[in-house]
Coordinates of C-alpha atoms in Angstrom, one line a residue:
M16 CA 95.2 115.1 119.6
S17 CA 91.6 116.3 119.9
S18 CA 92.5 119.2 122.2
G19 CA 94.9 120.7 119.5
N20 CA 98.7 120.8 118.9
R21 CA 99.9 124.1 120.3
L22 CA 103.4 123.4 118.9
L23 CA 102.3 123.8 115.3
E24 CA 101.9 127.6 115.4
R25 CA 105.0 128.1 117.7
S26 CA 107.3 126.1 115.6
L27 CA 105.9 127.9 112.3
K28 CA 106.5 131.2 113.9
T29 CA 110.3 130.4 114.6
L30 CA 110.6 130.3 110.8
G31 CA 109.2 133.9 110.4
V32 CA 105.9 132.7 109.0
A33 CA 102.4 133.2 110.7
F34 CA 98.8 133.1 109.9
A35 CA 96.9 136.1 108.8
P36 CA 94.1 136.5 110.1
P37 CA 95.3 134.5 113.2
L38 CA 93.8 131.0 113.6
G39 CA 90.6 131.0 115.6
Q40 CA 91.6 128.1 117.7
T41 CA 94.4 125.6 118.3
P42 CA 94.7 123.3 115.2
T43 CA 94.6 119.4 115.8
G44 CA 97.1 118.6 113.0
L45 CA 98.6 119.2 109.7
G46 CA 97.8 117.5 106.2
I47 CA 98.7 118.0 102.5
D48 CA 96.1 115.6 101.1
S49 CA 92.7 117.3 100.4
R50 CA 90.9 114.0 100.3
T51 CA 91.9 113.1 103.9
I52 CA 92.4 116.4 105.7
G53 CA 90.3 116.7 108.8
P54 CA 88.3 119.7 110.5
N55 CA 90.7 122.2 112.4
E56 CA 93.7 120.7 110.7
I57 CA 96.1 123.0 108.8
F58 CA 96.3 122.4 105.0
L59 CA 99.6 123.0 103.4
A60 CA 99.1 123.2 99.6
Y61 CA 101.8 121.0 98.7
R62 CA 102.8 120.9 94.9
G63 CA 103.5 117.3 93.3
E64 CA 104.4 116.0 89.9
H65 CA 100.8 115.7 88.8
F66 CA 99.0 117.9 91.4
D67 CA 99.1 121.3 92.9
G68 CA 97.4 121.6 96.5
H69 CA 96.6 125.3 95.6
D70 CA 93.9 124.0 93.4
F71 CA 92.2 122.5 96.4
V72 CA 92.4 125.4 98.9
A73 CA 88.7 126.3 98.4
Q74 CA 87.7 122.7 98.7
V75 CA 89.4 122.0 101.9
G76 CA 87.9 125.3 103.3
Q77 CA 84.5 123.7 103.2
R78 CA 85.7 120.9 105.0
G79 CA 86.3 123.3 108.2
V80 CA 90.2 123.1 108.1
A81 CA 91.7 125.7 110.4
G82 CA 94.0 127.5 107.8
A83 CA 96.1 127.1 104.8
V84 CA 99.8 127.5 104.1
V85 CA 100.1 128.6 100.4
R86 CA 102.9 130.3 98.1
S87 CA 103.5 134.1 98.9
D88 CA 102.3 135.0 95.3
W89 CA 99.2 132.9 95.3
D90 CA 96.0 134.9 94.8
G91 CA 93.3 132.3 94.7
P92 CA 90.0 133.1 96.6
S93 CA 89.9 132.1 100.3
H94 CA 88.1 133.2 103.4
L95 CA 90.7 130.9 105.3
P96 CA 93.5 132.4 107.6
L97 CA 96.6 132.0 105.3
A98 CA 100.2 131.6 105.9
R99 CA 102.3 132.5 103.1
A100 CA 105.6 130.9 102.1
D101 CA 108.0 131.4 99.1
D102 CA 107.9 127.4 98.5
P103 CA 105.6 125.5 100.6
N104 CA 107.1 122.2 99.8
A105 CA 110.5 123.3 101.2
L106 CA 108.9 124.8 104.3
L107 CA 107.5 121.5 105.1
G108 CA 111.0 119.9 106.0
R109 CA 112.0 123.0 107.8
W110 CA 108.7 123.1 109.6
G111 CA 109.2 119.7 110.7
A112 CA 112.6 120.3 112.0
A113 CA 111.4 123.2 113.9
Q114 CA 108.8 121.2 115.6
R115 CA 111.2 118.7 116.7
R116 CA 113.5 121.4 118.1
I117 CA 110.8 123.2 120.3
W118 CA 109.3 119.9 121.5
G119 CA 112.6 118.8 122.9
G120 CA 112.0 115.1 123.7
K121 CA 114.0 112.1 122.7
V122 CA 114.1 110.9 119.1
V123 CA 114.9 107.4 117.7
G124 CA 115.8 107.2 114.0
V125 CA 115.5 104.1 112.4
T126 CA 116.8 102.9 109.0
G127 CA 117.9 99.7 106.9
S128 CA 117.4 97.9 103.8
S129 CA 114.8 95.6 105.4
G130 CA 113.4 95.2 108.8
K131 CA 113.2 98.9 109.8
T132 CA 109.4 99.0 110.0
T133 CA 109.6 95.7 112.2
V134 CA 112.2 97.5 114.5
K135 CA 110.2 100.7 114.5
D136 CA 107.0 98.8 115.6
L137 CA 109.0 96.9 118.3
L138 CA 110.2 100.2 119.6
A139 CA 106.9 101.7 119.6
A140 CA 105.7 98.8 121.6
G141 CA 108.8 98.5 123.8
L142 CA 109.2 102.1 124.6
A143 CA 105.3 102.6 125.8
D144 CA 105.0 103.2 129.4
G145 CA 101.5 102.2 129.9
S146 CA 100.2 105.5 130.7
G147 CA 98.7 106.3 127.4
D148 CA 99.7 107.3 123.7
T149 CA 103.3 109.0 124.7
V150 CA 105.3 107.3 122.1
L151 CA 104.9 108.9 118.6
A152 CA 105.8 106.6 115.8
T153 CA 106.0 106.9 112.0
R154 CA 102.7 105.7 110.3
G155 CA 102.4 103.5 107.4
N156 CA 105.2 104.2 104.9
L157 CA 105.5 108.0 105.7
N158 CA 109.5 107.5 105.8
N159 CA 110.7 109.9 103.1
L160 CA 111.2 113.5 102.4
I161 CA 107.5 114.1 102.7
G162 CA 106.6 111.4 105.5
V163 CA 109.2 112.3 108.2
P164 CA 108.2 116.1 108.2
L165 CA 104.7 115.0 108.5
T166 CA 105.6 112.5 111.5
L167 CA 107.6 115.4 113.1
L168 CA 104.6 117.8 112.9
R169 CA 102.5 115.4 114.8
L170 CA 104.8 115.7 117.7
G171 CA 102.9 117.2 120.7
E172 CA 103.3 118.0 124.4
E173 CA 101.9 114.6 125.4
H174 CA 104.8 112.7 123.7
R175 CA 107.7 111.4 125.7
L176 CA 109.6 109.9 122.9
A177 CA 109.4 109.5 119.0
V178 CA 110.4 106.7 116.7
V179 CA 111.2 107.9 113.1
E180 CA 111.5 105.5 110.4
M181 CA 113.9 106.8 107.6
G182 CA 113.9 105.5 103.9
M183 CA 115.5 106.7 100.8
N184 CA 115.5 106.6 97.1
A185 CA 118.7 108.3 96.5
R186 CA 122.2 109.1 98.2
G187 CA 121.9 112.2 100.7
E188 CA 118.2 111.6 101.4
I189 CA 119.1 109.8 104.9
A190 CA 121.2 112.7 105.7
Q191 CA 118.7 115.1 105.2
L192 CA 116.0 113.1 107.1
S193 CA 118.6 112.8 110.1
R194 CA 119.2 116.3 110.0
W195 CA 115.5 117.3 110.4
A196 CA 114.7 114.6 113.0
A197 CA 117.9 115.3 115.0
P198 CA 117.8 111.7 116.6
D199 CA 119.2 111.0 120.0
V200 CA 119.9 107.5 118.8
G201 CA 120.2 106.4 115.3
A202 CA 120.2 102.7 114.3
I203 CA 120.9 100.8 111.1
V204 CA 119.0 97.5 111.1
N205 CA 120.9 96.1 108.1
V206 CA 122.5 96.8 104.9
G207 CA 121.2 94.7 101.8
A208 CA 120.1 95.0 98.4
A209 CA 117.6 97.2 98.4
H210 CA 118.1 100.2 96.0
S211 CA 121.6 98.6 95.2
G212 CA 120.8 99.2 91.6
M213 CA 120.6 102.8 91.9
L214 CA 123.4 103.4 94.4
G215 CA 126.3 101.7 92.9
G216 CA 126.1 98.4 94.7
L217 CA 126.1 97.3 98.3
D218 CA 128.9 99.6 99.3
G219 CA 126.7 102.6 98.1
V220 CA 123.9 101.2 100.0
R221 CA 126.2 101.0 103.2
R222 CA 127.2 104.7 102.7
A223 CA 123.7 105.8 102.1
K224 CA 122.3 104.3 105.4
L225 CA 125.4 105.6 107.5
E226 CA 124.4 109.1 106.7
I227 CA 122.1 108.7 109.6
A228 CA 125.0 109.3 111.8
S229 CA 125.3 113.1 110.3
G230 CA 122.1 114.4 112.1
I231 CA 122.6 112.3 115.3
A232 CA 122.6 115.0 118.4
P233 CA 126.0 115.6 119.9
G234 CA 127.1 113.0 122.2
G235 CA 124.4 110.6 120.8
V236 CA 124.2 106.8 120.2
L237 CA 124.7 105.1 116.8
V238 CA 123.2 101.3 116.8
L239 CA 125.0 99.1 114.2
P240 CA 124.7 95.6 113.1
E241 CA 127.8 93.5 113.8
G242 CA 130.2 93.4 111.0
L243 CA 129.1 96.7 109.4
N244 CA 131.9 98.9 108.7
G245 CA 131.0 102.4 110.1
A246 CA 134.2 104.4 109.4
P247 CA 134.3 107.3 109.3
L248 CA 132.3 107.7 112.3
R249 CA 131.8 110.8 114.2
P250 CA 134.1 110.5 117.5
D251 CA 131.3 112.0 119.6
L252 CA 128.9 109.3 119.1
K253 CA 128.6 106.3 121.2
V254 CA 128.4 103.0 119.1
L255 CA 126.5 100.0 120.3
R256 CA 126.6 96.8 118.3
F257 CA 123.9 94.0 117.8
G258 CA 124.0 90.6 116.6
E259 CA 125.2 86.9 117.4
G260 CA 128.8 87.4 118.0
E261 CA 130.5 87.3 121.7
G262 CA 131.5 91.1 121.0
C263 CA 128.2 92.5 120.5
D264 CA 126.7 95.0 123.3
V265 CA 123.2 93.0 122.7
Q266 CA 123.8 89.4 121.5
V267 CA 121.3 86.9 120.4
V268 CA 122.4 83.8 122.3
A269 CA 119.6 81.2 121.3
R270 CA 116.4 80.9 119.5
R271 CA 113.7 78.2 119.3
P272 CA 110.9 78.4 116.6
S273 CA 107.2 77.9 117.9
G274 CA 103.8 77.8 116.3
T275 CA 103.1 81.4 117.1
G276 CA 106.6 82.7 116.3
Q277 CA 109.7 81.8 118.6
H278 CA 111.4 82.2 121.8
L279 CA 114.6 84.3 122.2
R280 CA 117.3 84.5 124.6
L281 CA 119.7 87.5 124.5
R282 CA 122.3 88.9 126.5
A283 CA 122.9 92.6 127.2
E284 CA 125.4 94.2 129.8
G285 CA 125.7 91.0 131.8
Q286 CA 121.8 90.3 131.8
T287 CA 119.7 87.6 130.3
V288 CA 116.7 89.0 128.3
E289 CA 114.1 86.2 127.2
V290 CA 111.4 87.1 124.6
D291 CA 108.4 85.0 123.4
L292 CA 108.2 86.8 120.1
P293 CA 105.0 86.6 118.0
L294 CA 107.0 86.9 114.9
P295 CA 108.5 83.9 112.9
G296 CA 112.1 83.7 111.2
P297 CA 115.9 83.7 112.1
H298 CA 116.1 87.4 111.1
Q299 CA 113.7 88.5 113.7
G300 CA 116.4 87.7 116.3
G301 CA 118.6 90.6 114.9
N302 CA 115.5 92.8 114.7
V303 CA 114.9 92.3 118.5
A304 CA 118.6 92.8 119.2
A305 CA 118.4 96.1 117.5
A306 CA 115.5 97.1 119.2
L307 CA 117.1 96.4 122.6
A308 CA 120.4 98.2 121.7
V309 CA 118.3 101.3 121.1
G310 CA 116.6 100.7 124.6
L311 CA 120.2 100.3 126.1
G312 CA 121.2 103.6 124.5
L313 CA 118.4 105.2 125.9
G314 CA 119.2 103.7 129.2
L315 CA 115.7 101.9 129.5
D316 CA 114.7 98.9 131.4
L317 CA 115.5 95.9 128.7
Q318 CA 113.1 93.4 130.6
R319 CA 110.2 95.7 130.6
M320 CA 110.8 96.4 126.8
A321 CA 111.0 92.4 126.2
R322 CA 107.4 92.1 127.9
R323 CA 106.1 94.7 125.7
F324 CA 107.5 93.1 122.7
E325 CA 105.6 90.1 123.5
A326 CA 102.2 91.8 123.2
M327 CA 102.9 93.8 119.9
T328 CA 100.6 93.1 117.0
P329 CA 102.7 92.5 113.7
P330 CA 101.6 94.9 110.9
V331 CA 99.5 93.8 108.0
G332 CA 101.9 92.8 105.1
R333 CA 104.9 92.2 107.3
M334 CA 105.1 88.7 108.0
N335 CA 101.8 88.6 109.9
R336 CA 99.7 85.4 110.4
A337 CA 96.9 85.7 107.7
G338 CA 94.9 82.4 108.5
D339 CA 95.0 78.7 109.4
F340 CA 93.5 76.5 106.6
G341 CA 93.5 73.0 107.9
A342 CA 97.1 72.2 108.7
V343 CA 98.5 75.1 106.9
T344 CA 99.4 78.3 108.0
L345 CA 99.3 81.4 105.5
W346 CA 101.6 84.2 106.2
D347 CA 101.3 87.7 104.8
D348 CA 104.5 89.6 103.8
T349 CA 103.4 91.3 100.8
Y350 CA 104.3 94.9 101.6
N351 CA 107.7 94.8 99.8
A352 CA 110.5 92.6 98.8
N353 CA 114.3 92.5 97.9
P354 CA 116.5 89.4 97.6
D355 CA 117.6 89.6 101.4
S356 CA 113.9 89.9 102.7
V357 CA 112.8 87.2 100.5
L358 CA 115.4 84.9 101.9
A359 CA 114.3 85.7 105.4
A360 CA 110.7 85.0 104.5
W361 CA 111.7 81.7 103.0
R362 CA 113.8 80.8 106.2
A363 CA 110.8 81.8 108.5
I364 CA 108.6 79.4 106.5
E365 CA 110.9 76.7 106.5
E366 CA 110.9 76.7 110.2
Q367 CA 107.2 76.9 110.3
A368 CA 106.5 74.2 107.8
A369 CA 108.9 71.9 109.7
L370 CA 106.9 72.2 112.9
G371 CA 103.9 70.5 111.3
G372 CA 105.7 68.3 108.7
G373 CA 104.5 70.0 105.7
E374 CA 106.3 71.8 102.8
P375 CA 107.2 75.4 102.8
V376 CA 105.6 77.3 99.7
L377 CA 106.9 80.7 98.6
V378 CA 104.5 82.7 96.5
L379 CA 106.9 85.4 94.8
G380 CA 105.9 88.6 92.6
T381 CA 108.3 90.5 90.8
L382 CA 111.0 92.5 92.6
K383 CA 111.9 96.0 91.6
E384 CA 114.9 98.4 92.2
V385 CA 117.3 95.8 93.0
D386 CA 120.8 95.3 91.4
P387 CA 120.6 92.1 89.3
A388 CA 124.4 91.5 89.9
D389 CA 123.9 91.8 93.8
P390 CA 125.6 88.8 95.8
A391 CA 122.1 88.5 97.7
W392 CA 120.7 86.7 94.6
G393 CA 123.2 83.9 95.0
R394 CA 122.3 83.3 98.7
L395 CA 118.6 83.3 97.7
T396 CA 118.9 81.0 94.8
G397 CA 121.2 78.8 96.8
A398 CA 118.8 78.5 99.7
L399 CA 115.8 77.6 97.3
V400 CA 117.7 75.2 95.1
S401 CA 119.2 73.3 98.1
G402 CA 116.1 73.3 100.5
R403 CA 112.6 71.6 100.1
G404 CA 109.4 72.9 99.2
R405 CA 108.1 74.9 96.3
L406 CA 108.5 78.3 94.6
V407 CA 105.5 80.1 92.9
V408 CA 106.8 83.1 90.7
V409 CA 103.9 85.3 89.5
G410 CA 104.1 87.7 86.6
D411 CA 107.9 87.7 85.9
E412 CA 109.4 84.9 83.8
A413 CA 112.9 86.5 84.0
L414 CA 112.7 85.9 87.9
A415 CA 111.7 82.4 87.4
C416 CA 114.8 81.7 85.2
R417 CA 116.9 82.3 88.3
F418 CA 115.6 79.5 90.1
Q419 CA 115.7 76.8 87.1
G420 CA 118.0 74.6 89.4
M421 CA 114.8 73.9 91.5
G422 CA 113.5 71.9 88.5
S423 CA 109.7 71.1 88.9
R424 CA 109.5 72.7 92.4
C425 CA 109.5 75.9 90.6
Q426 CA 106.7 77.3 88.5
S427 CA 105.9 80.5 86.9
F428 CA 102.6 81.8 86.1
A429 CA 101.6 84.9 84.1
T430 CA 98.7 85.8 86.2
Q431 CA 97.7 85.9 89.8
E432 CA 94.5 83.9 88.6
Q433 CA 96.6 81.1 87.1
A434 CA 98.8 80.9 90.5
L435 CA 95.7 80.7 92.7
V436 CA 94.5 77.7 90.7
A437 CA 98.0 76.1 91.1
L438 CA 98.0 76.8 94.7
A439 CA 94.7 75.2 95.4
D440 CA 96.2 72.0 93.9
W441 CA 99.3 72.0 96.0
W442 CA 97.6 73.1 99.3
P443 CA 97.2 69.7 100.8
E444 CA 101.0 69.1 100.8
A445 CA 102.0 72.5 102.1
G446 CA 102.7 73.4 105.9
A447 CA 103.3 77.0 105.6
V448 CA 102.7 79.4 102.4
V449 CA 104.0 82.9 102.3
L450 CA 103.3 85.6 99.8
K451 CA 106.0 88.1 98.9
G452 CA 106.8 90.7 96.2
S453 CA 107.7 94.4 95.6
R454 CA 104.7 97.0 95.9
A455 CA 104.3 97.0 92.2
A456 CA 103.5 93.2 92.3
R457 CA 100.3 94.1 94.6
M458 CA 100.5 90.6 96.0
E459 CA 97.9 91.4 98.6
R460 CA 95.5 90.8 95.9
L461 CA 96.4 87.4 95.5
L462 CA 96.3 86.9 99.2
G463 CA 92.8 87.8 99.4
G464 CA 92.1 85.5 96.6
V465 CA 94.0 82.6 98.6
Q466 CA 91.9 83.5 101.9
E467 CA 88.6 83.5 99.8
R468 CA 89.2 80.3 98.0
M469 CA 90.7 78.4 101.1
N470 CA 87.6 79.7 103.3
R471 CA 85.1 78.2 100.6
I472 CA 86.9 74.8 100.5
E473 CA 86.7 74.7 104.2
M474 CA 83.0 75.7 104.2
R475 CA 82.3 73.0 101.7
G476 CA 84.2 70.3 103.6
K477 CA 82.0 71.2 107.0
A478 CA 78.7 71.4 104.9

């Protein structure tokens, strides 16, 4: 967007806010972080719990920003063009919504307890038309009350479609995000244990995810997994279902694991869609079906979408292949975790290990923000106790106690360093190893340690 985003000033003016003096040139974007703001971007002085963006207006001025959005009563020194608002924090969401309105293209909103980032990435790849960067998609974890407006404010005249991921920490947040984004198609990937502890159980999560329907454009499409009770639904919305059942609008018919991922066969509106997907695990069939259901709702060519799925690169930390060390494949699923997503990762490496005849090994850090009474725990422990392979729990003795039925196949270590030593001992028996945990567990650090140690061992073997 080096040529500038002309929509930024236009959308701001619709809210009765303008820069004085006027901006000297068209801004290239907007940011709230003084450390990463770029030249000719607009700086919005966001106030957080431990910082106030107004303290950095002078600093960003030295970095060549186009202007700054500040409180109406702010009287700090600045040579920048300033736009004043009673509450810049509140303005951010309204500004994002205004940008979406005047842009006027198609928006897809995606939420779910797990898998929403994978579906977002599938859609970003599948909706591209090959003519350049015409699909805007959420970057990183910008899926909350701050990130969604920032995503909407990236919308430019060059974009045809936008894929907006929506996360939540409390009831009502998805409704707010959906109203700002006003999606033409809203998709719920699944409803699981994530945040169930703070939402009163699984039904609370279901209700929170269904809030996405409140902001969908009139006559739009709501994509739901089979079996999810969507009542009460807006009668003007078209509902599309995906899953494995015969009654689904997009049905997963068959799947076959491979060393690079899996082959999927799906059926939608009487046509068969085949996909060689570079992502492992039975749960990915549902993610692909959800993405194709969105394409169906938009009236797109599903065969073309499938070809683009095959070329996608999995994001770091979300079940991507992190290395092959001898006969063992290392998988990186460190970004986050809840019981359902841990079970999905386990199923994936069970299949991958079976292809080579080795054992699956799950290395699991602590799990946060989950309901200890959620039924998903029973499914997870049952799968690990009845299966083959090993579980390594890092830094959470209470979590390890849930899997005592595995006997000696489950071991617990207080530190990542201790776990790393044990992994090196077990490595020759493994076929596939996956690392997973909540953000707080920082399992990517252990991943780096595993890669470094295995590389050293391989180098010694070649010497």
